[in-house]
PDB file of C-alpha atoms in Angstrom:
ATOM      1  CA  MET B   1      -0.243  14.275  -0.716  1.00 59.00           C
ATOM      2  CA  ALA B   2      -0.792  17.174   1.695  1.00 61.00           C
ATOM      3  CA  SER B   3      -3.219  15.101   3.750  1.00 63.00           C
ATOM      4  CA  ALA B   4      -0.750  12.191   3.932  1.00 66.00           C
ATOM      5  CA  LEU B   5       2.021  14.544   5.006  1.00 63.00           C
ATOM      6  CA  ARG B   6      -0.264  16.090   7.591  1.00 65.00           C
ATOM      7  CA  SER B   7      -1.246  12.733   8.951  1.00 65.00           C
ATOM      8  CA  ALA B   8       2.351  11.588   9.109  1.00 64.00           C
ATOM      9  CA  MET B   9       3.394  14.679  11.004  1.00 61.00           C
ATOM     10  CA  LEU B  10       0.473  14.488  13.438  1.00 60.00           C
ATOM     11  CA  ARG B  11       1.324  10.856  14.241  1.00 63.00           C
ATOM     12  CA  ARG B  12       4.874  11.848  15.243  1.00 64.00           C
ATOM     13  CA  ILE B  13       4.072  14.974  17.338  1.00 62.00           C
ATOM     14  CA  ARG B  14       4.152  14.420  21.092  1.00 58.00           C
ATOM     15  CA  VAL B  15       1.846  16.588  23.111  1.00 52.00           C
ATOM     16  CA  PRO B  16       1.815  16.587  26.899  1.00 54.00           C
ATOM     17  CA  VAL B  17      -1.594  15.954  28.388  1.00 52.00           C
ATOM     18  CA  THR B  18      -2.613  17.176  31.784  1.00 53.00           C
ATOM     19  CA  GLU B  19      -4.477  14.813  34.029  1.00 54.00           C
ATOM     20  CA  THR B  20      -6.828  17.383  35.478  1.00 58.00           C
ATOM     21  CA  LEU B  21      -9.137  19.921  34.012  1.00 56.00           C
ATOM     22  CA  THR B  22     -10.307  22.946  35.889  1.00 59.00           C
ATOM     23  CA  LEU B  23     -13.792  23.969  35.028  1.00 58.00           C
ATOM     24  CA  ASN B  24     -15.628  26.702  36.943  1.00 64.00           C
ATOM     25  CA  GLY B  25     -13.149  26.307  39.775  1.00 64.00           C
ATOM     26  CA  SER B  26     -13.703  22.542  40.071  1.00 62.00           C
ATOM     27  CA  LYS B  27     -10.910  20.140  39.220  1.00 59.00           C
ATOM     28  CA  TRP B  28     -11.832  17.029  37.163  1.00 57.00           C
ATOM     29  CA  ASN B  29      -9.515  13.969  36.943  1.00 54.00           C
ATOM     30  CA  LEU B  30      -9.400  13.064  33.257  1.00 52.00           C
ATOM     31  CA  PHE B  31      -7.150  10.051  33.242  1.00 49.00           C
ATOM     32  CA  ASN B  32      -6.208   7.271  35.521  1.00 46.00           C
ATOM     33  CA  ASN B  33      -2.911   5.509  34.797  1.00 42.00           C
ATOM     34  CA  VAL B  34      -2.836   6.699  31.169  1.00 42.00           C
ATOM     35  CA  ARG B  35       0.385   7.491  29.375  1.00 41.00           C
ATOM     36  CA  SER B  36       0.569  11.219  29.080  1.00 37.00           C
ATOM     37  CA  MET B  37       2.382  11.352  25.769  1.00 40.00           C
ATOM     38  CA  SER B  38       1.251  10.131  22.361  1.00 41.00           C
ATOM     39  CA  SER B  39       3.126   7.267  20.887  1.00 43.00           C
ATOM     40  CA  HIS B  40       3.749   5.401  17.641  1.00 46.00           C
ATOM     41  CA  ASP B  41       3.672   2.081  19.560  1.00 49.00           C
ATOM     42  CA  ASP B  42       0.156   1.301  18.307  1.00 60.00           C
ATOM     43  CA  HIS B  43       1.345   1.014  14.667  1.00 73.00           C
ATOM     44  CA  ILE B  44       0.829  -2.474  13.268  1.00 86.00           C
ATOM     45  CA  THR B  45       3.820  -4.694  12.674  1.00 92.00           C
ATOM     46  CA  LYS B  46       5.122  -5.548   9.292  1.00 93.00           C
ATOM     47  CA  GLU B  47       4.294  -9.240   9.867  1.00 95.00           C
ATOM     48  CA  GLU B  48       0.695  -8.310  10.502  1.00 95.00           C
ATOM     49  CA  VAL B  49       0.595  -6.137   7.426  1.00 96.00           C
ATOM     50  CA  ILE B  50       1.980  -9.006   5.327  1.00 96.00           C
ATOM     51  CA  HIS B  51      -0.561 -11.466   6.703  1.00 96.00           C
ATOM     52  CA  ARG B  52      -3.516  -9.170   6.195  1.00 97.00           C
ATOM     53  CA  VAL B  53      -2.484  -8.025   2.704  1.00 97.00           C
ATOM     54  CA  LEU B  54      -2.072 -11.637   1.617  1.00 97.00           C
ATOM     55  CA  ASP B  55      -5.471 -12.511   3.097  1.00 97.00           C
ATOM     56  CA  VAL B  56      -7.124  -9.692   1.092  1.00 97.00           C
ATOM     57  CA  VAL B  57      -5.441 -10.749  -2.129  1.00 97.00           C
ATOM     58  CA  LYS B  58      -6.257 -14.436  -1.513  1.00 97.00           C
ATOM     59  CA  SER B  59      -9.949 -13.603  -0.903  1.00 96.00           C
ATOM     60  CA  PHE B  60     -10.208 -11.851  -4.323  1.00 94.00           C
ATOM     61  CA  PRO B  61     -12.544 -13.882  -6.510  1.00 93.00           C
ATOM     62  CA  LYS B  62     -10.253 -14.086  -9.580  1.00 94.00           C
ATOM     63  CA  VAL B  63      -7.162 -15.164  -7.565  1.00 95.00           C
ATOM     64  CA  ASP B  64      -5.895 -18.671  -7.039  1.00 95.00           C
ATOM     65  CA  PRO B  65      -4.922 -18.486  -3.279  1.00 96.00           C
ATOM     66  CA  SER B  66      -2.126 -20.989  -3.752  1.00 96.00           C
ATOM     67  CA  LYS B  67      -0.265 -18.488  -6.035  1.00 96.00           C
ATOM     68  CA  VAL B  68      -0.323 -15.625  -3.540  1.00 96.00           C
ATOM     69  CA  ALA B  69       3.006 -14.759  -1.848  1.00 96.00           C
ATOM     70  CA  PRO B  70       4.539 -11.529  -0.505  1.00 96.00           C
ATOM     71  CA  ASP B  71       6.492 -10.992  -3.732  1.00 96.00           C
ATOM     72  CA  VAL B  72       3.632 -11.682  -6.213  1.00 97.00           C
ATOM     73  CA  HIS B  73       2.794  -9.189  -8.967  1.00 97.00           C
ATOM     74  CA  PHE B  74      -0.942  -8.718  -9.545  1.00 96.00           C
ATOM     75  CA  GLN B  75      -0.880  -8.766 -13.368  1.00 95.00           C
ATOM     76  CA  LYS B  76       2.227 -10.753 -14.242  1.00 96.00           C
ATOM     77  CA  ASP B  77       1.785 -13.509 -11.681  1.00 96.00           C
ATOM     78  CA  LEU B  78      -1.928 -13.581 -11.013  1.00 96.00           C
ATOM     79  CA  GLY B  79      -3.269 -12.565 -14.388  1.00 95.00           C
ATOM     80  CA  LEU B  80      -5.288  -9.710 -13.082  1.00 95.00           C
ATOM     81  CA  ASP B  81      -6.202  -6.648 -15.146  1.00 95.00           C
ATOM     82  CA  SER B  82      -6.046  -2.960 -14.179  1.00 93.00           C
ATOM     83  CA  LEU B  83      -9.648  -2.920 -12.939  1.00 95.00           C
ATOM     84  CA  ASP B  84      -8.898  -5.892 -10.654  1.00 95.00           C
ATOM     85  CA  ASN B  85      -5.857  -3.947  -9.426  1.00 95.00           C
ATOM     86  CA  VAL B  86      -8.062  -1.025  -8.467  1.00 95.00           C
ATOM     87  CA  GLU B  87     -10.489  -3.332  -6.648  1.00 96.00           C
ATOM     88  CA  ILE B  88      -7.671  -4.980  -4.661  1.00 97.00           C
ATOM     89  CA  VAL B  89      -6.417  -1.527  -3.623  1.00 96.00           C
ATOM     90  CA  MET B  90      -9.892  -0.536  -2.571  1.00 96.00           C
ATOM     91  CA  ALA B  91     -10.178  -3.740  -0.523  1.00 96.00           C
ATOM     92  CA  LEU B  92      -6.835  -2.925   1.118  1.00 96.00           C
ATOM     93  CA  GLU B  93      -8.053   0.592   1.983  1.00 95.00           C
ATOM     94  CA  GLU B  94     -11.097  -0.932   3.606  1.00 95.00           C
ATOM     95  CA  GLU B  95      -9.085  -3.639   5.432  1.00 95.00           C
ATOM     96  CA  PHE B  96      -6.588  -1.142   6.874  1.00 94.00           C
ATOM     97  CA  LYS B  97      -9.069   1.749   7.371  1.00 93.00           C
ATOM     98  CA  LEU B  98      -7.081   4.215   5.286  1.00 93.00           C
ATOM     99  CA  GLU B  99      -7.342   6.225   2.073  1.00 93.00           C
ATOM    100  CA  ILE B 100      -4.704   5.729  -0.590  1.00 93.00           C
ATOM    101  CA  PRO B 101      -4.472   8.716  -2.982  1.00 94.00           C
ATOM    102  CA  ASP B 102      -5.006   7.882  -6.693  1.00 93.00           C
ATOM    103  CA  LYS B 103      -1.394   8.700  -7.588  1.00 94.00           C
ATOM    104  CA  GLU B 104      -0.144   6.197  -5.000  1.00 93.00           C
ATOM    105  CA  ALA B 105      -2.811   3.612  -5.676  1.00 94.00           C
ATOM    106  CA  ASP B 106      -1.800   3.506  -9.363  1.00 94.00           C
ATOM    107  CA  LYS B 107       1.754   2.491  -8.336  1.00 95.00           C
ATOM    108  CA  ILE B 108       0.562  -0.417  -6.182  1.00 96.00           C
ATOM    109  CA  ASP B 109       0.705  -3.356  -8.551  1.00 96.00           C
ATOM    110  CA  SER B 110       2.140  -6.082  -6.335  1.00 97.00           C
ATOM    111  CA  CYS B 111       1.879  -7.456  -2.822  1.00 97.00           C
ATOM    112  CA  THR B 112       5.397  -6.115  -2.149  1.00 96.00           C
ATOM    113  CA  LEU B 113       4.406  -2.528  -2.934  1.00 96.00           C
ATOM    114  CA  ALA B 114       1.108  -2.862  -1.041  1.00 97.00           C
ATOM    115  CA  ILE B 115       2.889  -4.179   2.025  1.00 96.00           C
ATOM    116  CA  GLU B 116       5.539  -1.412   1.929  1.00 95.00           C
ATOM    117  CA  TYR B 117       2.977   1.332   1.388  1.00 95.00           C
ATOM    118  CA  ILE B 118       0.656   0.155   4.191  1.00 95.00           C
ATOM    119  CA  HIS B 119       3.444  -0.571   6.640  1.00 94.00           C
ATOM    120  CA  ASN B 120       4.795   2.929   6.137  1.00 92.00           C
ATOM    121  CA  HIS B 121       1.431   4.611   6.284  1.00 90.00           C
ATOM    122  CA  PRO B 122       0.977   6.325   9.677  1.00 85.00           C
ATOM    123  CA  MET B 123      -2.780   5.790   9.799  1.00 82.00           C
ATOM    124  CA  ALA B 124      -2.934   2.094   8.971  1.00 82.00           C
ATOM    125  CA  SER B 125      -4.783   0.105  11.564  1.00 82.00           C
TER     126      SER B 125
END
């Protein structure tokens, strides 16, 4: 949890960046027309998260793609077991380039919870 909190805080901190660096008396231009403050603008949209989560779940070998929807439950609606649930969460981690702590991963048992978790994760890409 500490790493998730740290990541969330670092994504929100705005740090001014100078455009020149002085090294041994010489000035170096580091950026040309680059925004000088960090931003949360690069976070993926909820629609993109929904689309990608559904694609991951649909591509799971034991899943009938026609049954997958944003509100589907992995075990109740798709008939998956707990090991399948773990595999789907691992596939989501790979798809979105993030690490979901075990305590949080255990709670993700539906597309709805996966979408919400990933959309709210500051490091999802």
